[in-house]
PDB file of C-alpha atoms in Angstrom:
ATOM      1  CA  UNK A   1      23.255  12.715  -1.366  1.00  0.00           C
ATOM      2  CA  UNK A   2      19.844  13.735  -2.548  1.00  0.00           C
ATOM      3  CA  UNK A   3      16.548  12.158  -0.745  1.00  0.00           C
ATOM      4  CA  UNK A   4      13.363  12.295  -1.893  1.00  0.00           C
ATOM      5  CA  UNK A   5       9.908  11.648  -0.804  1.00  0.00           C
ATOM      6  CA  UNK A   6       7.752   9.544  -3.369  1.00  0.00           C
ATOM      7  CA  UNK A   7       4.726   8.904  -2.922  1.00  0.00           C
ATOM      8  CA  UNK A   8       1.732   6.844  -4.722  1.00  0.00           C
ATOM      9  CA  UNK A   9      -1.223   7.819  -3.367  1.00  0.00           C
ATOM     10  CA  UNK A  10      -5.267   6.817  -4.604  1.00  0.00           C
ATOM     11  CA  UNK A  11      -4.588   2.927  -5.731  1.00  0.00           C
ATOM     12  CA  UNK A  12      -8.037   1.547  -5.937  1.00  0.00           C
ATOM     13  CA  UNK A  13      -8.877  -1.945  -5.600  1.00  0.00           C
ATOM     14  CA  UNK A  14     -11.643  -4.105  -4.884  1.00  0.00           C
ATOM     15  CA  UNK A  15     -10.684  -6.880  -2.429  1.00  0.00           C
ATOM     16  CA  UNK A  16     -11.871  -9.452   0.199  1.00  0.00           C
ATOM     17  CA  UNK A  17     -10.735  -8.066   3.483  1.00  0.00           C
ATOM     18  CA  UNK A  18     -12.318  -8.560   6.984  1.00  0.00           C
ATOM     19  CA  UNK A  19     -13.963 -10.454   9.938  1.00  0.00           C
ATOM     20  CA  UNK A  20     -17.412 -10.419   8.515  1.00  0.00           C
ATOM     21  CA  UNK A  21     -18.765 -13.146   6.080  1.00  0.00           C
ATOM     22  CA  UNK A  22     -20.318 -11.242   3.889  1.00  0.00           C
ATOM     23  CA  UNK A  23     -16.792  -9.275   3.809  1.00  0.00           C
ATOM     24  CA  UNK A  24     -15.137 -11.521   2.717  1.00  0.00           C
ATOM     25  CA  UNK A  25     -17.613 -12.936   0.120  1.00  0.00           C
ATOM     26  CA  UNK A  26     -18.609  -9.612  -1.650  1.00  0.00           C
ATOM     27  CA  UNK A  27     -15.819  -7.665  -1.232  1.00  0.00           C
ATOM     28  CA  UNK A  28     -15.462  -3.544  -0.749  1.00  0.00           C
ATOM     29  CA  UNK A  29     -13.304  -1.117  -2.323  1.00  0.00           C
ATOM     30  CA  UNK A  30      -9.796  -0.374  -0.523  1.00  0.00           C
ATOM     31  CA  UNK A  31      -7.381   2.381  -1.262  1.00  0.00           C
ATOM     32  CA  UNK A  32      -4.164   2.023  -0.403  1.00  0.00           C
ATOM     33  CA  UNK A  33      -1.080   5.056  -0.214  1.00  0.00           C
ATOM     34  CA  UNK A  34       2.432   4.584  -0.083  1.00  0.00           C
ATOM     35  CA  UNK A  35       5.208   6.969   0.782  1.00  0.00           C
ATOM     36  CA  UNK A  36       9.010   6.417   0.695  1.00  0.00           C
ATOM     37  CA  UNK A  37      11.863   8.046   0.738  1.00  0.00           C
ATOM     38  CA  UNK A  38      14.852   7.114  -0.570  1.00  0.00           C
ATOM     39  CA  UNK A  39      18.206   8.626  -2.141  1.00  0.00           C
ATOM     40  CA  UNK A  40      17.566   9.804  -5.682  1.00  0.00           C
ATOM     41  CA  UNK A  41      20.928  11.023  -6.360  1.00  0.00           C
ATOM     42  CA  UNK A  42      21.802   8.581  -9.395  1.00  0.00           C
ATOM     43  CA  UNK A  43      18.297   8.809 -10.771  1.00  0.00           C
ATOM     44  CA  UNK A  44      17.819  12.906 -10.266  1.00  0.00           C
ATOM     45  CA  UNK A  45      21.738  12.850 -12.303  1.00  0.00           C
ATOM     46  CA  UNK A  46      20.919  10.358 -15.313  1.00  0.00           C
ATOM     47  CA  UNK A  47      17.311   9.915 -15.681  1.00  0.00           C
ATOM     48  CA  UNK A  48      17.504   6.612 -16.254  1.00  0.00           C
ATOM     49  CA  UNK A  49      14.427   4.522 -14.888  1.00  0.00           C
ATOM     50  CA  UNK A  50      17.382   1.825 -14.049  1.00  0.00           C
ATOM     51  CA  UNK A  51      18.370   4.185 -11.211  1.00  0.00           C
ATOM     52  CA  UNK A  52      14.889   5.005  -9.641  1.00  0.00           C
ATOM     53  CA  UNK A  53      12.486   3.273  -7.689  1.00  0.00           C
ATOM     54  CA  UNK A  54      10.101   1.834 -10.144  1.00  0.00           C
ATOM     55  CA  UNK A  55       6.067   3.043  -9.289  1.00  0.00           C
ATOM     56  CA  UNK A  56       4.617   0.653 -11.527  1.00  0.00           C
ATOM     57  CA  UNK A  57       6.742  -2.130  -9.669  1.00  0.00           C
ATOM     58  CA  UNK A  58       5.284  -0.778  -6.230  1.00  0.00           C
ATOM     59  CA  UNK A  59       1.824  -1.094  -7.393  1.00  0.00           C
ATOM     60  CA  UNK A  60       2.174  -4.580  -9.050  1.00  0.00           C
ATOM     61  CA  UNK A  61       3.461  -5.538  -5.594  1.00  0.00           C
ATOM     62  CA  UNK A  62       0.831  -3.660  -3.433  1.00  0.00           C
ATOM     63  CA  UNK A  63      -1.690  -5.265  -6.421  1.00  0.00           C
ATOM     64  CA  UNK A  64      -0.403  -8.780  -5.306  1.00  0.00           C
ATOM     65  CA  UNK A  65      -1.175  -8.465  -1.774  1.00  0.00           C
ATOM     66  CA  UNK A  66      -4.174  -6.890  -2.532  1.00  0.00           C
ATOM     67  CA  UNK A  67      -5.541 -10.195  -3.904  1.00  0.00           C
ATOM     68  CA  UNK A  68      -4.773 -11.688  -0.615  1.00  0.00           C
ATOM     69  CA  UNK A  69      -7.709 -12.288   1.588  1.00  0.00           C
ATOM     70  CA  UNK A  70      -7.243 -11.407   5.518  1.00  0.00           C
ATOM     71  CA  UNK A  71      -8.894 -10.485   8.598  1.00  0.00           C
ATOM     72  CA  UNK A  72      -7.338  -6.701   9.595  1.00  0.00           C
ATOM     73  CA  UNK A  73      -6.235  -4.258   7.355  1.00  0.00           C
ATOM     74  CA  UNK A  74      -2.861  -4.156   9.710  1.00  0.00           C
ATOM     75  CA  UNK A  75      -1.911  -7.483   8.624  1.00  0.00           C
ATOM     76  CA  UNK A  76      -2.415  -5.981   4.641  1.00  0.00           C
ATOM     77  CA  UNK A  77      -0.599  -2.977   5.797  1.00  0.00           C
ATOM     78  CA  UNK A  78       1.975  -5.000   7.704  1.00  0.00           C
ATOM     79  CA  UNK A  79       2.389  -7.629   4.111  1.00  0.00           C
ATOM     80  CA  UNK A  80       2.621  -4.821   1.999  1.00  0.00           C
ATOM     81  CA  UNK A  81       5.242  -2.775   3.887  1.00  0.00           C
ATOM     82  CA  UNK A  82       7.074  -6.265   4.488  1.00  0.00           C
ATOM     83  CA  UNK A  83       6.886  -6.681   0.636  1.00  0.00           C
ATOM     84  CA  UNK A  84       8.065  -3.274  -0.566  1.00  0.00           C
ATOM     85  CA  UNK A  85      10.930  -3.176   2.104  1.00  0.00           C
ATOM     86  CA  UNK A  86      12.277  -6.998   0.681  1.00  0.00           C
ATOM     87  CA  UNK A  87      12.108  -5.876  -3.047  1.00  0.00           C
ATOM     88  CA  UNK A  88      13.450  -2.021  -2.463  1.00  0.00           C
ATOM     89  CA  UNK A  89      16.018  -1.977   0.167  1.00  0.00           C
ATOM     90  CA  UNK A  90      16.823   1.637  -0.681  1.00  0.00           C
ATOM     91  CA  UNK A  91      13.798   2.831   0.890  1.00  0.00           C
ATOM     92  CA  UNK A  92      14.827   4.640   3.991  1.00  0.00           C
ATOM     93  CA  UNK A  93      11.651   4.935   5.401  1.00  0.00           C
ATOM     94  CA  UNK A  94       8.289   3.941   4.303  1.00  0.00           C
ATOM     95  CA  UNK A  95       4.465   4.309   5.036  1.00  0.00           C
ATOM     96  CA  UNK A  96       1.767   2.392   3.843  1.00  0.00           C
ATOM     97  CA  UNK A  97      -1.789   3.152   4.787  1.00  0.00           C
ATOM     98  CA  UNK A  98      -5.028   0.819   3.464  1.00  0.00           C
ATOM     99  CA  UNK A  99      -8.359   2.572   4.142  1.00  0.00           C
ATOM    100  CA  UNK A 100     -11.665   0.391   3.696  1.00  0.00           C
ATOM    101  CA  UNK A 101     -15.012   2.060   1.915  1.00  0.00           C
ATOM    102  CA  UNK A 102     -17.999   2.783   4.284  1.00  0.00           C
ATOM    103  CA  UNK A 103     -16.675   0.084   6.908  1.00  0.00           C
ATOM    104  CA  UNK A 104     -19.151  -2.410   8.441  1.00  0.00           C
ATOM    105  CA  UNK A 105     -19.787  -0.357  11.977  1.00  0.00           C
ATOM    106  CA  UNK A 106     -22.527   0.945  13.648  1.00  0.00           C
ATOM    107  CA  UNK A 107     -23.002   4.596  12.123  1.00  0.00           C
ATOM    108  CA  UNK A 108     -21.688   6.438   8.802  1.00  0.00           C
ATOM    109  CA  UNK A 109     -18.016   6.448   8.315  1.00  0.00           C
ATOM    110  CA  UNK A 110     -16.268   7.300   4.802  1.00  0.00           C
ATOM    111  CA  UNK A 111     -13.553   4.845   5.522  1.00  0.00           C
ATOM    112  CA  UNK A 112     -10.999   2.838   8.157  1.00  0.00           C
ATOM    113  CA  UNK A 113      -7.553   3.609   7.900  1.00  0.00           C
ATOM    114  CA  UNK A 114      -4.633   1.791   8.711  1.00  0.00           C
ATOM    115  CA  UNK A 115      -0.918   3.313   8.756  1.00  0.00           C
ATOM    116  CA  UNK A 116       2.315   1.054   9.020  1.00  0.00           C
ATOM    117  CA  UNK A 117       5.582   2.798   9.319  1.00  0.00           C
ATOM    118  CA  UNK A 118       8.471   1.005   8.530  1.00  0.00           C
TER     119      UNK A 118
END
């Protein structure tokens, strides 16, 4: 058995997440990683995409819940992990962080950050 770490890091979008009105009528730019590991040992032997874990398949999903308005980025998190676990059951373990663009608080800050393990 071979296991690798994968990860797809930097997705970009521009969504309607959070508490605020104005949140969730203009929008802000997320980013969202996710990290997985998972045996590789038929896909490392034939090279066959058939055999792998598919990236642009985990960002089509990730892409989907994206478009999915809510409240707190743990319930994106939380949908997203939920989502990659039900349509790649190989994945032994599995992170998935959403970060938020100059969040609406009181003082500078880059970004918020939330990281589900699952």
């Amino acid at each position: 058995m071979m296991i690798a770490t994968v990860e797809l890091c930097g997705m970009e979008f521009h969504a309607y997440h959070g508490c605020l009105e104005f949140e969730r009528r203009d929008g802000n730019t997320f980013v969202v990683d996710v990290r997985f590991r998972y045996d590789v040992t038929a896909a490392a032997a034939s090279d066959d995409l058939a055999d792998a874990v598919n990236y642009a398949a985990v960002y089509d999903l990730v892409a989907a819940q994206m478009a999915v308005p809510s409240n707190l980025l743990e319930h994106v998190a939380a949908r997203i992990a939920a989502e990659l676990r039900k349509n790649f059951p190989q994945m032994l373990s599995l992170n998935v962080s959403v970060a938020k663009k100059n969040p609406p608080v009181s003082g500078p800050a880059a970004w918020s950050k939330v990281t589900v393990e699952s």
